[in-house]
Amino acid sequence: MTTRVIVRGPRAPVSQESGAERALAKLLRERAARRPGFSGCWAATSLPGGYAAIDNYDVAGARVTIASAADGGGMLYHAVPWEYGLPDSWISALSKVIRRISFLPPQSLSVSREELRSHVTSSSARLFRGLCSGNGLDLGGSIEERECAIKKLSEVVARYTVGLGFFEVLLSDDRIEDVYVDAPAEENPVHVTVNGISGINAVCRCLTNITVSEDEVAKLASRLRQSSGRPFSEAYPVMETDVEGMGSRATIIGPPLSPSGTAVALRRHSRSSWTLLKLVSNGSMDVSTAGLLSFLMDGRSTILICGARGSGKSSLLSAMMFEFPMSQRILSIEDTLELPTRRMQSLGYKVQSMFVETRMDQSNEDAADQALRVSLRLGESAIVLGEVRGKEAQTLYQSMRAGRAGSSVLGTIHGESASSVYERVVHDMGIPKEAFMATDLVLTMGLSRPGGGSRPVRRLIEVAECREEDGRVRFHQLLGHGDEGLSGSRVVSRIAGSWGMTVKEALSNISARTEMRGVLLDMAAVHGPRYLEPEWVCRCNEHLWSRLDAGDRDYRRIVDDFRRLVQGR
């Protein structure tokens, strides 16, 4: 085990009075960082003074503490992996096995990531058993204790050989959204973006107790370059790729673009599928808005979702996909695999995913445009674009004007309001104003700071209907205006006409969707979050559709029957 002292600020002189030794020992405990010889990351093992823990939990064998500075100066993400607290004899054994494992390759080099990891853990277990019998390594008094220790040690070996080391701990935490290593790495502690602390829908930017060595950053870059096959050098100082097996996206920059060394940004995708019910539960929208969005999706609307980076655009996009009818064929186009296509397929949706992987001779826009052109030839389908950038937008809007873009279009785009999206699409991307009017609605996700606090909260702040009035594009706000605002909506009127109903009946349909989702939210509050999952969203929608298909137009009876159905289960 290696130990060093990291000075985090000016240090007051230590008094030579009777308590001097105790004060110095406390200072060293708070500011000392440890690093096993097989790891490239230093971690301070003690929570520094002036911080109070507000949450504790375990992730991938590491103890995580979220702490807040007493003076309100910020948040700290404090993680100490299990292997950082092991006795010296175990650390020595771990180092030996890690060195020797490279001489035990699998029988075939064409193995999957899971098979390689399994090979490393099984080979490591055999080596640890040999150390126990031959070198007198004490891993426990009983066979059960010894085997349990060997299993945990073997998993550590896999993490630091074929895995991502300490980064695996961070990327295994469901609360972490982003991990940043700024250059020069050894002088800047890692910082992270965390959401959902103590159940609050707040985005917290936290410093960590972790510092990464330059060698460890280079090792990470080399591993991602090898797995992706993408170049990374002074000639190509930027590499963007998915992190295999970790559900994350990596962006790495190096010299000369980053003159102080290699820097890393890891964006972690959500491990569970978002639904509108989950967004209501965490305060991102209210239940009446969820009912409205369900109606609009069922009515085959064309919707763009905008917002700043980290505002929750992709989460809302994923949630709205579960509001498509089961009969709707869906084509998704994305360059980062984070849309819930596999989950939707398991539920019976007809979804075809198209992964846009750029080549050295092709930009992201060219690849997305090519994928979009292919999707337009795959038959009538709803099209979901992970992100609308530029060149593909022209193809998309040309197709929508010609009626070739399928039954519905859904996508995300950078922007802070419906007006800014219009300016970007029309003036920056060169889309004619008349073509832009094929967009029915623009939804805006925003990061607000309640009361001026330091913790941003994600919320849906705008549902804007696109209209052309007096030759100008205007936006009619539907959020928070109730039935009176919706009764004047042209999109609601258009959907009502296509379904052979009046606007008043359409409003009753929206109200029923709202009440049915309220039933699930009430059940989730009492019996757990499973009622917020996609399975219950599908049951909710199928219940409504089956009753309407049978000719039942009594929405009060439909809602009451659904309530009895849910409570019975």
XYZ file of C-alpha atoms in Angstrom:
569
model
C 0.000 0.000 0.000
C 1.291 3.441 -0.967
C 0.424 6.530 1.057
C 0.968 10.180 0.273
C -0.200 13.508 1.672
C -2.376 15.772 -0.453
C -2.554 19.363 0.770
C -6.014 20.708 -0.085
C -5.478 24.253 1.157
C -3.399 26.478 3.388
C -2.383 24.665 6.533
C -2.432 26.444 9.853
C 0.699 26.133 11.971
C 0.488 23.312 14.513
C 0.786 24.407 18.098
C 3.592 22.937 20.193
C 1.266 22.675 23.181
C 0.160 19.351 24.681
C -2.415 18.627 21.936
C -0.014 19.175 19.037
C 0.563 15.510 18.282
C -3.141 14.742 18.301
C -3.844 17.695 15.983
C -1.132 16.591 13.548
C -2.427 13.007 13.519
C -5.939 14.257 12.763
C -4.623 16.457 9.934
C -2.805 13.541 8.338
C -5.844 11.262 8.647
C -8.018 13.815 6.894
C -5.594 14.662 4.109
C -3.750 11.405 3.475
C -4.571 9.488 0.307
C -3.878 5.812 -0.253
C -3.247 3.811 -3.399
C -2.608 0.057 -3.714
C 0.327 -0.665 -5.995
C -1.930 -2.224 -8.652
C -4.180 0.869 -8.918
C -3.541 4.191 -10.603
C -5.973 6.153 -8.417
C -5.333 7.813 -5.067
C -8.237 7.975 -2.599
C -8.463 9.848 0.692
C -9.901 7.261 3.067
C -11.209 9.642 5.760
C -13.923 12.233 5.382
C -12.305 15.694 5.735
C -13.227 18.011 8.559
C -16.040 20.450 7.941
C -18.121 17.928 5.988
C -21.243 16.167 7.251
C -22.476 12.927 5.685
C -25.988 13.154 4.223
C -26.112 9.708 2.564
C -24.201 6.407 2.718
C -24.431 3.306 0.537
C -22.347 0.553 -1.087
C -21.522 0.251 -4.792
C -19.401 -2.495 -6.397
C -17.696 -3.267 -3.097
C -16.981 0.401 -2.332
C -18.367 2.449 0.534
C -19.791 5.714 -0.794
C -20.545 8.754 1.337
C -22.233 11.886 0.006
C -21.230 14.783 2.247
C -22.082 18.454 2.409
C -19.736 21.203 3.575
C -20.893 22.765 6.804
C -20.281 26.244 5.440
C -22.376 25.508 2.330
C -19.264 25.462 0.160
C -20.201 22.399 -1.864
C -20.732 18.665 -1.984
C -18.238 15.808 -1.720
C -18.545 12.341 -3.272
C -16.341 10.136 -1.065
C -15.719 6.564 -2.283
C -13.382 3.994 -0.738
C -13.235 0.607 -2.520
C -13.041 -2.550 -0.429
C -9.567 -3.349 -1.736
C -8.167 -0.034 -0.458
C -8.633 -1.148 3.148
C -7.120 -4.630 2.954
C -4.196 -5.789 5.114
C -0.724 -5.686 3.573
C -0.557 -9.464 3.108
C -3.732 -9.441 1.007
C -2.513 -6.423 -0.995
C 0.742 -8.251 -1.697
C -1.149 -11.355 -2.845
C -3.379 -9.247 -5.086
C -0.344 -7.626 -6.725
C 1.248 -11.024 -7.350
C -1.881 -12.470 -8.955
C -2.401 -9.361 -11.115
C 1.173 -9.641 -12.388
C 0.839 -13.368 -13.098
C -2.603 -13.289 -14.712
C -1.203 -11.775 -17.916
C 0.716 -15.023 -18.456
C -2.515 -17.058 -18.430
C -4.334 -16.034 -21.629
C -7.631 -17.692 -22.630
C -7.502 -20.627 -25.053
C -9.029 -18.474 -27.780
C -8.345 -14.798 -28.416
C -11.779 -14.318 -30.003
C -13.706 -14.351 -26.738
C -16.345 -11.885 -25.615
C -15.812 -9.378 -22.843
C -17.888 -11.488 -20.448
C -15.989 -14.664 -21.322
C -12.637 -12.916 -20.835
C -13.706 -11.603 -17.454
C -14.930 -15.042 -16.427
C -11.583 -16.547 -17.482
C -9.669 -13.980 -15.400
C -11.766 -14.521 -12.261
C -11.551 -18.325 -12.454
C -7.787 -18.252 -13.139
C -7.295 -15.778 -10.291
C -9.232 -17.990 -7.905
C -6.882 -20.915 -8.676
C -3.840 -18.698 -8.080
C -5.190 -17.466 -4.736
C -5.866 -21.022 -3.590
C -2.287 -21.876 -4.502
C -0.996 -18.935 -2.440
C -3.101 -20.061 0.514
C -1.661 -23.584 0.473
C 1.910 -22.810 -0.623
C 2.738 -19.421 0.925
C 0.606 -19.586 4.025
C -1.685 -16.708 2.957
C -4.433 -16.476 5.562
C -7.780 -15.629 3.930
C -10.028 -16.930 6.696
C -10.393 -19.573 9.336
C -13.022 -21.694 7.563
C -13.434 -22.940 4.001
C -16.500 -20.736 3.571
C -14.636 -17.604 4.707
C -11.672 -18.422 2.498
C -13.769 -19.041 -0.610
C -15.749 -15.858 -0.019
C -12.517 -13.863 0.232
C -11.100 -15.562 -2.887
C -14.231 -14.678 -4.854
C -14.008 -10.997 -3.863
C -10.268 -10.844 -4.529
C -10.711 -12.471 -7.947
C -13.310 -9.845 -8.867
C -10.798 -7.145 -7.884
C -8.187 -8.763 -10.160
C -10.629 -8.694 -13.079
C -11.463 -5.048 -12.387
C -7.819 -3.965 -12.530
C -6.751 -6.148 -15.470
C -9.497 -6.478 -18.081
C -11.770 -3.867 -16.478
C -11.579 -0.136 -15.883
C -10.203 -0.155 -12.337
C -11.555 2.531 -10.044
C -13.634 3.953 -12.909
C -15.804 0.807 -12.739
C -16.851 1.746 -9.226
C -17.955 5.198 -10.357
C -19.751 3.929 -13.471
C -21.563 1.272 -11.408
C -23.218 3.910 -9.227
C -26.771 4.515 -10.460
C -26.700 8.034 -9.032
C -23.693 9.179 -11.026
C -24.416 10.774 -14.397
C -21.017 12.243 -15.365
C -17.392 11.652 -14.390
C -14.750 14.267 -15.228
C -10.952 14.036 -15.132
C -9.396 17.396 -15.971
C -5.815 17.796 -17.125
C -3.309 17.611 -15.580
C -4.969 14.646 -13.916
C -2.614 14.338 -10.952
C -3.287 17.926 -9.870
C -7.085 17.893 -10.178
C -9.392 15.674 -8.123
C -12.020 13.804 -10.126
C -15.419 15.478 -10.006
C -18.822 13.953 -10.740
C -22.437 14.876 -11.362
C -24.844 13.068 -9.047
C -28.642 12.928 -9.114
C -31.258 11.582 -6.715
C -29.484 12.220 -3.413
C -31.884 11.421 -0.567
C -34.653 10.977 -3.147
C -34.458 14.598 -4.348
C -34.605 15.392 -8.069
C -31.550 17.633 -7.821
C -28.397 17.597 -9.936
C -25.373 17.986 -7.659
C -21.873 18.636 -8.899
C -19.457 17.110 -6.435
C -15.744 16.995 -5.906
C -14.430 13.547 -5.011
C -11.700 12.125 -2.815
C -10.106 10.567 -5.918
C -7.068 11.683 -7.893
C -6.001 9.808 -11.033
C -2.406 9.339 -12.184
C -1.355 10.299 -15.697
C -0.515 6.640 -16.374
C -4.028 5.565 -15.393
C -5.609 8.105 -17.751
C -3.328 6.924 -20.569
C -4.253 3.325 -19.771
C -7.964 4.152 -19.986
C -7.501 5.956 -23.303
C -5.485 3.046 -24.706
C -8.137 0.520 -23.668
C -10.966 2.516 -25.233
C -8.947 3.085 -28.388
C -8.346 -0.651 -28.678
C -11.960 -1.653 -28.040
C -13.428 0.971 -30.394
C -10.850 0.840 -33.160
C -10.842 4.648 -33.277
C -7.676 6.739 -33.595
C -6.319 8.813 -30.717
C -3.048 10.668 -31.116
C -1.670 14.158 -31.653
C -3.058 13.995 -35.169
C -6.474 12.866 -33.809
C -6.666 14.445 -30.319
C -10.381 13.684 -29.769
C -11.937 10.251 -29.289
C -15.622 9.602 -28.646
C -16.833 6.070 -28.067
C -19.191 3.932 -26.019
C -17.640 2.214 -23.007
C -18.337 -1.445 -23.628
C -20.233 -3.182 -20.861
C -20.595 -0.064 -18.699
C -23.532 1.685 -20.415
C -21.539 4.885 -20.774
C -20.138 7.259 -23.372
C -16.532 8.484 -23.207
C -15.057 11.652 -24.660
C -11.268 11.907 -24.391
C -9.134 14.832 -25.479
C -5.349 14.976 -25.589
C -2.485 17.194 -26.734
C -2.270 19.486 -28.582
C -5.985 20.229 -28.049
C -5.504 19.730 -24.306
C -2.028 21.190 -23.685
C -1.839 20.047 -20.035
C -2.372 16.369 -20.821
C -5.203 13.921 -21.432
C -8.658 14.759 -20.065
C -11.672 12.456 -19.806
C -15.437 12.941 -19.629
C -17.636 9.890 -19.047
C -21.401 10.221 -19.558
C -23.315 7.397 -17.911
C -26.596 6.205 -19.435
C -29.537 5.360 -17.225
C -29.592 1.682 -16.255
C -33.382 1.588 -15.890
C -35.971 2.735 -18.404
C -37.562 6.109 -17.807
C -41.328 6.512 -17.972
C -43.540 9.580 -17.687
C -44.680 8.183 -14.338
C -41.101 8.237 -13.034
C -40.690 11.811 -14.213
C -43.881 12.745 -12.360
C -42.661 10.905 -9.273
C -39.376 12.817 -9.156
C -40.999 16.185 -9.762
C -39.981 16.767 -13.391
C -43.637 17.261 -14.415
C -47.127 16.917 -12.987
C -49.518 14.067 -13.691
C -51.830 16.155 -15.908
C -48.884 16.894 -18.217
C -48.113 13.176 -18.371
C -51.702 12.525 -19.461
C -51.443 15.196 -22.135
C -48.138 13.836 -23.504
C -49.626 10.337 -23.644
C -52.535 11.690 -25.711
C -50.192 13.586 -28.064
C -47.996 10.533 -28.621
C -51.044 8.364 -29.291
C -52.184 11.017 -31.760
C -48.999 10.641 -33.875
C -47.622 14.081 -33.208
C -44.258 15.385 -34.396
C -42.364 16.541 -31.315
C -38.924 18.032 -30.698
C -37.496 17.959 -27.160
C -34.997 20.699 -26.388
C -32.917 21.765 -23.429
C -29.368 22.373 -22.314
C -26.884 19.555 -21.803
C -27.828 17.533 -18.747
C -31.373 18.904 -18.583
C -32.997 15.500 -19.158
C -33.839 15.557 -22.877
C -32.891 11.923 -23.447
C -34.778 10.804 -20.330
C -37.985 12.463 -21.564
C -37.466 11.072 -25.068
C -37.075 7.543 -23.672
C -40.131 7.946 -21.443
C -42.349 9.144 -24.281
C -41.450 6.151 -26.446
C -43.444 3.891 -24.097
C -46.559 5.914 -24.975
C -46.512 4.685 -28.584
C -49.308 2.222 -29.404
C -48.168 -1.397 -29.503
C -49.287 -1.573 -33.126
C -46.930 1.250 -34.117
C -43.698 0.251 -35.847
C -40.794 2.352 -34.568
C -37.368 3.097 -36.059
C -34.796 4.645 -33.717
C -31.607 6.337 -34.947
C -28.872 7.171 -32.446
C -25.104 7.398 -32.162
C -25.130 6.507 -28.468
C -27.110 3.436 -27.488
C -29.263 4.813 -24.685
C -32.835 4.552 -26.004
C -34.865 1.705 -24.436
C -35.278 -0.348 -27.634
C -34.396 -3.717 -26.063
C -36.794 -3.130 -23.171
C -39.545 -2.160 -25.600
C -38.945 -5.274 -27.700
C -39.236 -7.440 -24.583
C -42.668 -5.876 -23.950
C -43.884 -6.608 -27.473
C -43.174 -3.318 -29.264
C -42.024 -3.484 -32.882
C -38.804 -1.469 -32.684
C -35.834 -1.442 -35.049
C -32.714 0.268 -33.733
C -30.215 1.887 -36.103
C -26.808 2.626 -34.569
C -24.932 5.454 -36.268
C -21.217 4.715 -35.901
C -19.022 7.284 -37.577
C -15.875 6.440 -39.523
C -12.702 8.451 -40.010
C -13.965 9.592 -43.416
C -17.494 10.398 -42.258
C -18.921 12.950 -39.840
C -21.732 12.337 -37.326
C -24.088 14.408 -39.485
C -23.284 12.411 -42.635
C -23.778 9.096 -40.838
C -27.079 10.195 -39.263
C -28.332 11.545 -42.587
C -27.511 8.258 -44.315
C -29.316 6.280 -41.604
C -32.356 8.554 -41.874
C -32.521 8.120 -45.660
C -32.419 4.350 -45.185
C -35.167 4.503 -42.534
C -37.455 6.366 -44.944
C -37.248 3.364 -47.270
C -38.129 0.824 -44.573
C -41.875 1.358 -44.731
C -44.381 3.312 -42.648
C -42.918 3.809 -39.162
C -42.537 6.324 -36.418
C -39.025 7.797 -36.485
C -37.133 8.542 -33.279
C -33.930 10.571 -33.631
C -31.593 10.522 -30.646
C -30.379 13.982 -31.636
C -31.198 16.343 -34.500
C -27.998 18.126 -35.534
C -27.887 19.582 -39.002
C -27.633 17.788 -42.317
C -30.130 15.082 -41.410
C -32.609 17.806 -40.356
C -32.920 18.915 -43.977
C -33.694 15.344 -45.071
C -36.157 14.977 -42.207
C -38.147 18.143 -42.908
C -38.174 17.555 -46.667
C -39.649 14.118 -45.987
C -42.234 15.452 -43.552
C -43.432 18.057 -46.060
C -43.720 15.356 -48.732
C -45.549 13.000 -46.350
C -42.771 10.393 -46.451
C -41.500 10.711 -42.889
C -43.783 8.129 -41.335
C -46.635 8.472 -38.911
C -44.760 10.332 -36.200
C -41.384 11.942 -35.606
C -39.747 12.327 -32.202
C -36.289 13.695 -31.437
C -34.059 15.844 -29.258
C -32.301 19.057 -30.211
C -30.151 21.540 -28.321
C -31.956 24.740 -27.396
C -33.331 26.565 -24.374
C -36.870 27.285 -25.617
C -39.221 26.721 -28.529
C -38.181 30.080 -29.972
C -34.481 29.214 -29.828
C -35.192 25.884 -31.562
C -37.006 27.733 -34.336
C -34.080 30.135 -34.739
C -31.591 27.275 -34.878
C -33.565 25.115 -37.311
C -34.567 27.905 -39.689
C -31.606 30.274 -39.547
C -28.687 28.012 -38.605
C -29.703 24.779 -40.345
C -31.322 26.468 -43.336
C -34.720 24.777 -43.039
C -37.501 26.847 -44.674
C -40.036 28.307 -42.279
C -42.842 26.470 -44.086
C -41.021 23.161 -43.553
C -40.514 23.851 -39.851
C -44.291 24.056 -39.469
C -44.363 20.262 -39.870
C -43.304 20.313 -36.182
C -46.378 20.032 -33.981
C -44.820 20.766 -30.613
C -41.563 21.713 -28.919
C -41.017 20.501 -25.341
C -38.378 22.247 -23.243
C -36.547 20.589 -20.365
C -34.858 23.059 -18.053
C -32.563 23.170 -15.052
C -34.064 25.451 -12.424
C -32.614 26.460 -9.047
C -35.466 26.699 -6.534
C -34.989 29.693 -4.260
C -31.648 30.468 -5.868
C -30.013 27.426 -4.268
C -26.942 25.674 -5.650
C -28.661 22.422 -6.649
C -30.358 22.551 -10.077
C -33.597 20.607 -10.507
C -34.757 19.130 -13.831
C -38.252 20.106 -14.929
C -40.384 20.261 -18.054
C -40.834 24.015 -18.367
C -42.547 24.398 -21.739
C -44.998 22.537 -23.976
C -45.271 24.821 -26.997
C -47.547 24.216 -29.966
C -46.232 25.545 -33.286
C -48.604 27.797 -35.195
C -48.448 30.078 -38.206
C -50.359 33.315 -37.741
C -50.206 36.307 -40.052
C -47.303 34.758 -41.900
C -45.261 34.376 -38.711
C -44.439 31.325 -36.586
C -45.856 31.617 -33.089
C -45.952 29.267 -30.113
C -49.077 28.509 -28.117
C -48.269 27.386 -24.579
C -50.151 24.297 -23.387
C -48.370 23.714 -20.079
C -50.345 24.700 -17.003
C -53.335 26.205 -18.822
C -55.808 23.391 -18.108
C -58.772 22.484 -20.313
C -59.262 26.098 -21.341
C -55.810 26.219 -22.907
C -56.148 22.773 -24.470
C -59.556 23.530 -25.958
C -57.882 26.077 -28.224
C -55.072 23.727 -29.239
C -54.910 22.999 -32.958
C -53.009 19.758 -32.361
C -55.658 18.490 -29.929
C -58.335 19.503 -32.431
C -56.505 17.736 -35.259
C -56.149 14.513 -33.225
C -59.807 14.681 -32.169
C -60.891 15.041 -35.799
C -58.772 12.078 -36.907
C -60.372 9.964 -34.165
C -63.920 11.050 -35.029
C -64.558 12.833 -31.743
C -65.204 16.351 -30.543
C -62.604 18.458 -28.731
C -64.653 18.035 -25.548
C -64.408 14.241 -25.897
C -60.646 14.580 -26.526
C -60.310 16.514 -23.273
C -62.186 13.718 -21.478
C -59.737 11.254 -23.015
C -56.786 13.284 -21.665
C -58.450 13.530 -18.264
C -58.931 9.746 -18.148
C -55.262 9.168 -18.998
C -54.333 11.571 -16.197
C -56.533 9.825 -13.633
C -55.291 6.355 -14.607
C -51.706 7.495 -14.132
C -52.698 8.964 -10.792
C -53.911 5.513 -9.758
C -50.470 4.045 -10.527
C -48.684 6.866 -8.700
C -50.851 6.290 -5.604
C -50.077 2.563 -5.705
C -46.359 3.263 -6.106
C -46.411 5.530 -3.053
C -47.792 2.683 -0.933
C -46.500 -0.512 -2.528
C -43.258 0.450 -4.230
C -41.911 1.835 -7.502
C -42.746 -1.192 -9.660
C -46.011 0.561 -10.576
C -43.940 3.244 -12.332
C -42.207 0.773 -14.649
C -42.922 0.387 -18.395
C -44.956 -2.789 -17.825
C -47.623 -0.836 -15.949
C -47.552 1.984 -18.487
C -48.356 -0.598 -21.160
C -51.167 -2.103 -19.078
C -52.591 1.352 -18.488
C -52.655 2.207 -22.185
C -53.886 -1.236 -23.266
C -56.749 -1.034 -20.780
C -57.884 2.281 -22.275
C -57.500 1.155 -25.879
C -59.292 -2.165 -25.348
C -62.304 -0.445 -23.774
C -62.450 2.202 -26.509
C -62.148 -0.505 -29.177
C -65.135 -2.240 -27.564
C -67.180 0.943 -27.997
C -67.120 2.029 -24.358
C -67.011 5.833 -24.122
C -67.786 6.128 -20.411
C -64.403 7.395 -19.210
C -65.475 7.425 -15.534
C -66.278 3.722 -15.727
C -63.012 3.020 -17.575
C -60.972 4.746 -14.852
C -62.844 3.061 -12.001
C -62.407 -0.372 -13.601
C -58.694 0.296 -14.004
C -58.418 1.290 -10.352
C -60.086 -1.975 -9.306
C -57.802 -3.893 -11.649
C -54.648 -2.350 -10.179
C -55.764 -2.681 -6.568
C -56.758 -6.292 -7.196
C -53.265 -7.098 -8.425
